[in-house]
PDB file of C-alpha atoms in Angstrom:
ATOM      1  CA  MET A  17      -0.222   0.105   0.420  1.00 63.00           C
ATOM      2  CA  GLY A  18       1.389   3.494  -0.659  1.00 78.00           C
ATOM      3  CA  PHE A  19       0.474   6.972   0.135  1.00 79.00           C
ATOM      4  CA  SER A  20       1.152  10.504  -1.094  1.00 80.00           C
ATOM      5  CA  ARG A  21       1.546  13.893   0.407  1.00 81.00           C
ATOM      6  CA  ALA A  22      -2.015  15.552   0.984  1.00 81.00           C
ATOM      7  CA  LYS A  23      -2.735  19.045  -0.840  1.00 80.00           C
ATOM      8  CA  ILE A  24      -4.165  21.133   1.999  1.00 75.00           C
ATOM      9  CA  GLU A  25      -5.746  23.993   1.075  1.00 72.00           C
ATOM     10  CA  ILE A  26      -7.304  26.593   3.786  1.00 62.00           C
ATOM     11  CA  LYS A  27      -9.297  29.974   2.679  1.00 57.00           C
ATOM     12  CA  PRO A  28     -10.421  32.525   5.400  1.00 55.00           C
ATOM     13  CA  ALA A  29     -14.085  32.669   5.599  1.00 52.00           C
ATOM     14  CA  SER A  30     -14.199  35.958   4.656  1.00 54.00           C
ATOM     15  CA  VAL A  31     -12.677  35.249   1.107  1.00 60.00           C
ATOM     16  CA  GLY A  32     -14.871  35.563  -2.104  1.00 79.00           C
ATOM     17  CA  THR A  33     -15.421  37.218  -5.236  1.00 87.00           C
ATOM     18  CA  GLY A  34     -14.363  40.590  -3.075  1.00 90.00           C
ATOM     19  CA  LEU A  35     -17.466  42.227  -3.994  1.00 93.00           C
ATOM     20  CA  LYS A  36     -21.092  42.386  -1.877  1.00 93.00           C
ATOM     21  CA  VAL A  37     -24.241  42.900  -1.994  1.00 94.00           C
ATOM     22  CA  SER A  38     -26.978  44.002   0.316  1.00 93.00           C
ATOM     23  CA  LEU A  39     -30.527  45.251   0.611  1.00 92.00           C
ATOM     24  CA  SER A  40     -31.362  46.436   4.302  1.00 93.00           C
ATOM     25  CA  LYS A  41     -34.664  48.088   5.382  1.00 90.00           C
ATOM     26  CA  ARG A  42     -36.023  49.718   8.114  1.00 88.00           C
ATOM     27  CA  LYS A  43     -39.494  50.498   9.990  1.00 85.00           C
ATOM     28  CA  SER A  44     -40.347  52.926   7.506  1.00 85.00           C
ATOM     29  CA  GLY A  45     -39.040  53.417   3.699  1.00 88.00           C
ATOM     30  CA  ALA A  46     -38.156  50.822   1.039  1.00 91.00           C
ATOM     31  CA  ALA A  47     -35.090  48.782   1.305  1.00 91.00           C
ATOM     32  CA  ARG A  48     -32.175  50.710   0.053  1.00 92.00           C
ATOM     33  CA  MET A  49     -29.337  48.475  -1.811  1.00 94.00           C
ATOM     34  CA  ASN A  50     -25.648  49.017  -0.789  1.00 95.00           C
ATOM     35  CA  PHE A  51     -22.655  47.331  -2.675  1.00 95.00           C
ATOM     36  CA  SER A  52     -19.102  46.590  -0.426  1.00 95.00           C
ATOM     37  CA  PHE A  53     -15.936  46.140  -2.461  1.00 94.00           C
ATOM     38  CA  ASN A  54     -12.765  45.199  -0.813  1.00 92.00           C
ATOM     39  CA  MET A  55      -9.667  46.839  -1.484  1.00 93.00           C
ATOM     40  CA  THR A  56      -7.939  44.479  -3.960  1.00 91.00           C
ATOM     41  CA  VAL A  57     -11.191  44.875  -6.395  1.00 93.00           C
ATOM     42  CA  ALA A  58     -10.668  48.475  -6.179  1.00 93.00           C
ATOM     43  CA  LYS A  59      -7.364  48.458  -6.843  1.00 94.00           C
ATOM     44  CA  GLU A  60      -8.087  46.274  -9.658  1.00 93.00           C
ATOM     45  CA  LEU A  61     -10.949  48.712 -11.036  1.00 93.00           C
ATOM     46  CA  GLY A  62      -8.953  51.881 -10.456  1.00 93.00           C
ATOM     47  CA  TRP A  63     -10.965  53.170  -8.160  1.00 94.00           C
ATOM     48  CA  SER A  64     -10.710  55.729  -5.438  1.00 93.00           C
ATOM     49  CA  SER A  65     -12.720  57.181  -3.028  1.00 94.00           C
ATOM     50  CA  GLY A  66     -14.617  60.096  -4.086  1.00 94.00           C
ATOM     51  CA  ASP A  67     -14.946  58.795  -7.699  1.00 95.00           C
ATOM     52  CA  LYS A  68     -18.227  59.103  -8.846  1.00 95.00           C
ATOM     53  CA  ILE A  69     -19.731  56.063 -10.462  1.00 94.00           C
ATOM     54  CA  GLU A  70     -22.422  55.836 -13.304  1.00 94.00           C
ATOM     55  CA  VAL A  71     -24.661  52.595 -12.507  1.00 93.00           C
ATOM     56  CA  LEU A  72     -26.897  51.219 -14.806  1.00 93.00           C
ATOM     57  CA  ILE A  73     -29.884  48.491 -14.077  1.00 92.00           C
ATOM     58  CA  GLY A  74     -30.669  45.727 -16.188  1.00 89.00           C
ATOM     59  CA  ASP A  75     -34.027  45.258 -17.485  1.00 87.00           C
ATOM     60  CA  GLY A  76     -36.197  42.396 -18.976  1.00 86.00           C
ATOM     61  CA  GLU A  77     -33.774  39.424 -20.360  1.00 88.00           C
ATOM     62  CA  HIS A  78     -31.021  41.997 -18.478  1.00 88.00           C
ATOM     63  CA  HIS A  79     -33.271  41.483 -14.993  1.00 89.00           C
ATOM     64  CA  GLY A  80     -30.514  40.951 -11.525  1.00 89.00           C
ATOM     65  CA  ILE A  81     -27.680  42.949 -13.859  1.00 91.00           C
ATOM     66  CA  ILE A  82     -25.754  45.565 -12.569  1.00 93.00           C
ATOM     67  CA  ARG A  83     -23.541  47.977 -14.589  1.00 94.00           C
ATOM     68  CA  MET A  84     -21.019  50.557 -13.150  1.00 94.00           C
ATOM     69  CA  ARG A  85     -18.065  52.497 -14.457  1.00 93.00           C
ATOM     70  CA  LYS A  86     -16.114  55.371 -13.261  1.00 94.00           C
ATOM     71  CA  ASN A  87     -17.572  58.822 -14.583  1.00 92.00           C
ATOM     72  CA  ASN A  88     -16.840  61.598 -12.654  1.00 91.00           C
ATOM     73  CA  SER A  89     -18.137  64.137 -14.968  1.00 92.00           C
ATOM     74  CA  VAL A  90     -22.571  61.828 -14.651  1.00 91.00           C
ATOM     75  CA  GLY A  91     -22.128  59.771 -12.327  1.00 91.00           C
ATOM     76  CA  ASP A  92     -24.725  59.615  -8.996  1.00 90.00           C
ATOM     77  CA  ALA A  93     -22.869  57.342  -6.482  1.00 94.00           C
ATOM     78  CA  GLU A  94     -19.899  57.734  -4.746  1.00 95.00           C
ATOM     79  CA  PHE A  95     -17.667  55.442  -3.713  1.00 95.00           C
ATOM     80  CA  VAL A  96     -16.527  56.069  -0.198  1.00 96.00           C
ATOM     81  CA  ARG A  97     -13.780  54.431   1.367  1.00 95.00           C
ATOM     82  CA  ARG A  98     -14.799  52.750   4.957  1.00 94.00           C
ATOM     83  CA  ASP A  99     -12.577  51.425   7.822  1.00 93.00           C
ATOM     84  CA  ALA A 100     -13.460  49.069   9.738  1.00 90.00           C
ATOM     85  CA  ALA A 101     -11.794  46.518  12.618  1.00 90.00           C
ATOM     86  CA  LYS A 102     -11.328  43.744  10.133  1.00 85.00           C
ATOM     87  CA  GLY A 103      -9.203  46.439   7.361  1.00 89.00           C
ATOM     88  CA  ALA A 104     -10.364  48.836   4.893  1.00 92.00           C
ATOM     89  CA  TYR A 105     -13.405  48.388   2.179  1.00 94.00           C
ATOM     90  CA  PHE A 106     -14.981  50.345  -0.052  1.00 95.00           C
ATOM     91  CA  LYS A 107     -18.904  51.097  -0.061  1.00 96.00           C
ATOM     92  CA  ILE A 108     -21.337  52.504  -3.016  1.00 95.00           C
ATOM     93  CA  ALA A 109     -25.158  53.220  -1.892  1.00 94.00           C
ATOM     94  CA  LEU A 110     -27.644  52.780  -4.742  1.00 93.00           C
ATOM     95  CA  GLY A 111     -30.611  53.679  -1.962  1.00 91.00           C
ATOM     96  CA  PRO A 112     -34.175  52.431  -2.804  1.00 91.00           C
ATOM     97  CA  GLN A 113     -34.601  50.511  -6.091  1.00 89.00           C
ATOM     98  CA  SER A 114     -37.629  49.718  -7.117  1.00 87.00           C
ATOM     99  CA  ALA A 115     -36.762  47.568  -9.494  1.00 86.00           C
ATOM    100  CA  PHE A 116     -35.566  45.006  -6.633  1.00 87.00           C
ATOM    101  CA  VAL A 117     -37.204  43.128  -3.583  1.00 89.00           C
ATOM    102  CA  ASP A 118     -38.618  45.050  -0.494  1.00 89.00           C
ATOM    103  CA  ARG A 119     -36.744  43.365   2.114  1.00 91.00           C
ATOM    104  CA  SER A 120     -33.927  42.946   4.225  1.00 91.00           C
ATOM    105  CA  GLU A 121     -31.418  40.425   2.410  1.00 91.00           C
ATOM    106  CA  THR A 122     -27.814  39.989   4.210  1.00 92.00           C
ATOM    107  CA  ALA A 123     -24.534  40.597   2.054  1.00 92.00           C
ATOM    108  CA  ARG A 124     -23.982  38.198  -0.802  1.00 92.00           C
ATOM    109  CA  TRP A 125     -20.833  38.216  -2.763  1.00 92.00           C
ATOM    110  CA  CYS A 126     -21.473  38.861  -6.112  1.00 92.00           C
ATOM    111  CA  ALA A 127     -20.384  37.050  -9.458  1.00 91.00           C
ATOM    112  CA  PHE A 128     -19.117  40.179 -11.752  1.00 93.00           C
ATOM    113  CA  GLU A 129     -17.005  40.758 -14.936  1.00 92.00           C
ATOM    114  CA  ILE A 130     -15.124  43.531 -16.061  1.00 91.00           C
ATOM    115  CA  LEU A 131     -16.284  43.978 -19.682  1.00 90.00           C
ATOM    116  CA  ASP A 132     -14.393  44.393 -23.328  1.00 88.00           C
ATOM    117  CA  GLY A 133     -15.368  45.170 -26.510  1.00 85.00           C
ATOM    118  CA  ASP A 134     -17.923  47.895 -27.346  1.00 84.00           C
ATOM    119  CA  ASP A 135     -18.743  47.599 -23.649  1.00 83.00           C
ATOM    120  CA  ALA A 136     -15.411  48.434 -22.102  1.00 83.00           C
ATOM    121  CA  GLY A 137     -14.954  49.886 -18.865  1.00 87.00           C
ATOM    122  CA  TRP A 138     -18.056  48.813 -17.240  1.00 92.00           C
ATOM    123  CA  LEU A 139     -18.291  46.042 -14.275  1.00 94.00           C
ATOM    124  CA  GLU A 140     -21.303  43.586 -15.146  1.00 93.00           C
ATOM    125  CA  ILE A 141     -22.353  42.491 -11.646  1.00 93.00           C
ATOM    126  CA  ILE A 142     -24.826  39.640 -11.266  1.00 93.00           C
ATOM    127  CA  LEU A 143     -27.116  39.527  -8.248  1.00 92.00           C
ATOM    128  CA  PRO A 144     -27.799  36.857  -5.871  1.00 90.00           C
ATOM    129  CA  ARG A 145     -31.016  34.754  -6.726  1.00 90.00           C
ATOM    130  CA  TRP A 146     -33.169  37.175  -4.587  1.00 89.00           C
ATOM    131  CA  ALA A 147     -33.467  39.534  -7.619  1.00 87.00           C
ATOM    132  CA  ASP A 148     -34.981  36.923  -9.682  1.00 86.00           C
ATOM    133  CA  GLU A 149     -37.561  37.118  -7.703  1.00 87.00           C
ATOM    134  CA  THR A 150     -38.723  40.197  -9.390  1.00 81.00           C
ATOM    135  CA  GLY A 151     -37.304  39.346 -12.501  1.00 70.00           C
ATOM    136  CA  PRO A 152     -40.182  39.417 -15.508  1.00 69.00           C
ATOM    137  CA  LYS A 153     -40.178  35.317 -15.425  1.00 65.00           C
ATOM    138  CA  MET A 154     -41.668  35.601 -12.025  1.00 61.00           C
ATOM    139  CA  ARG A 155     -43.977  38.678 -12.960  1.00 53.00           C
ATOM    140  CA  ASP A 156     -45.078  36.451 -15.876  1.00 53.00           C
ATOM    141  CA  LYS A 157     -46.071  34.055 -13.470  1.00 54.00           C
ATOM    142  CA  THR A 158     -48.047  36.156 -11.385  1.00 51.00           C
ATOM    143  CA  SER A 159     -50.119  38.101 -14.312  1.00 51.00           C
ATOM    144  CA  ALA A 160     -51.191  34.831 -15.717  1.00 50.00           C
ATOM    145  CA  PRO A 161     -55.313  33.986 -14.912  1.00 54.00           C
ATOM    146  CA  ALA A 162     -55.708  31.718 -11.700  1.00 55.00           C
ATOM    147  CA  MET A 163     -56.693  28.392 -12.536  1.00 53.00           C
ATOM    148  CA  PRO A 164     -59.933  27.569 -11.028  1.00 55.00           C
ATOM    149  CA  ALA A 165     -59.504  25.716  -7.461  1.00 56.00           C
ATOM    150  CA  ARG A 166     -60.492  21.876  -7.698  1.00 58.00           C
ATOM    151  CA  PRO A 167     -63.237  21.267  -4.804  1.00 57.00           C
ATOM    152  CA  VAL A 168     -61.709  19.405  -1.929  1.00 56.00           C
ATOM    153  CA  ALA A 169     -62.748  15.952  -0.599  1.00 58.00           C
ATOM    154  CA  GLN A 170     -64.872  16.337   2.274  1.00 62.00           C
ATOM    155  CA  THR A 171     -63.721  13.705   4.719  1.00 60.00           C
ATOM    156  CA  PRO A 172     -66.076  11.868   7.200  1.00 61.00           C
ATOM    157  CA  ALA A 173     -66.431  13.644  10.514  1.00 64.00           C
ATOM    158  CA  ARG A 174     -65.427  11.710  13.444  1.00 66.00           C
ATOM    159  CA  ASN A 175     -65.473  11.908  17.320  1.00 65.00           C
ATOM    160  CA  VAL A 176     -61.849  12.893  18.246  1.00 65.00           C
ATOM    161  CA  THR A 177     -62.431  13.160  21.849  1.00 65.00           C
ATOM    162  CA  ALA A 178     -64.063   9.260  21.950  1.00 62.00           C
ATOM    163  CA  ALA A 179     -60.647   8.120  20.312  1.00 63.00           C
ATOM    164  CA  VAL A 180     -58.684   9.987  22.512  1.00 66.00           C
ATOM    165  CA  MET A 181     -60.283   8.825  25.805  1.00 63.00           C
ATOM    166  CA  GLY A 182     -60.420   5.047  24.263  1.00 64.00           C
ATOM    167  CA  ASP A 183     -64.352   5.130  23.669  1.00 65.00           C
ATOM    168  CA  PRO A 184     -65.424   1.516  22.156  1.00 63.00           C
ATOM    169  CA  PRO A 185     -65.575   1.888  18.174  1.00 65.00           C
ATOM    170  CA  PRO A 186     -69.215   2.498  16.809  1.00 67.00           C
ATOM    171  CA  GLY A 187     -71.055  -0.791  15.868  1.00 68.00           C
ATOM    172  CA  ARG A 188     -69.378  -2.603  19.154  1.00 67.00           C
ATOM    173  CA  ARG A 189     -72.259  -3.203  21.164  1.00 68.00           C
ATOM    174  CA  GLN A 190     -74.186  -5.456  17.653  1.00 71.00           C
ATOM    175  CA  MET A 191     -70.502  -6.832  17.260  1.00 68.00           C
ATOM    176  CA  LEU A 192     -70.837  -8.579  20.847  1.00 68.00           C
ATOM    177  CA  ASP A 193     -74.364  -9.348  20.646  1.00 73.00           C
ATOM    178  CA  LYS A 194     -73.559 -12.048  17.184  1.00 73.00           C
ATOM    179  CA  LEU A 195     -70.275 -13.517  19.019  1.00 70.00           C
ATOM    180  CA  SER A 196     -72.758 -14.407  21.336  1.00 70.00           C
ATOM    181  CA  ASP A 197     -75.264 -15.486  19.272  1.00 73.00           C
ATOM    182  CA  ILE A 198     -72.040 -17.369  17.516  1.00 72.00           C
ATOM    183  CA  LYS A 199     -70.665 -19.035  21.224  1.00 64.00           C
ATOM    184  CA  GLY A 200     -74.779 -19.985  21.856  1.00 57.00           C
TER     185      GLY A 200
END
């Protein structure tokens, strides 16, 4: 019998794609969308604190995809540095977005890609599964006419107390009479 050396790879729990999205809902008002970028992703993008970010939200077949790019002349969202106990990160607050669910969602890692070609310079972000709940496929399901309800089969009523208390089944007396006739 032979042995081979084990290949051990330990990754910290905080390792993901480097980009997270969350929704936070308070008592009043709609849920607010926030993006968090780790330092590595920010450096890869070439974005720094104070940069203005242009944001496009996909609709129709592109629902659940958001595109962002640095554009200090027309950008609305601001790329802001935050310092935390675990290290610095960057944040983009988009505020309420009616295209998505209106509830709190914990921060989740997002797949993303830096686009080339005609769309060069754009960062394309794929939102988590909760974005699909308001997509066109779900809207089509809710707008479809409802199927008529089938009648529910009625089960015969039974005396629950008798069953719990140990009462004899109905017709027991007649059964005993028949048994005594057979014995006799």
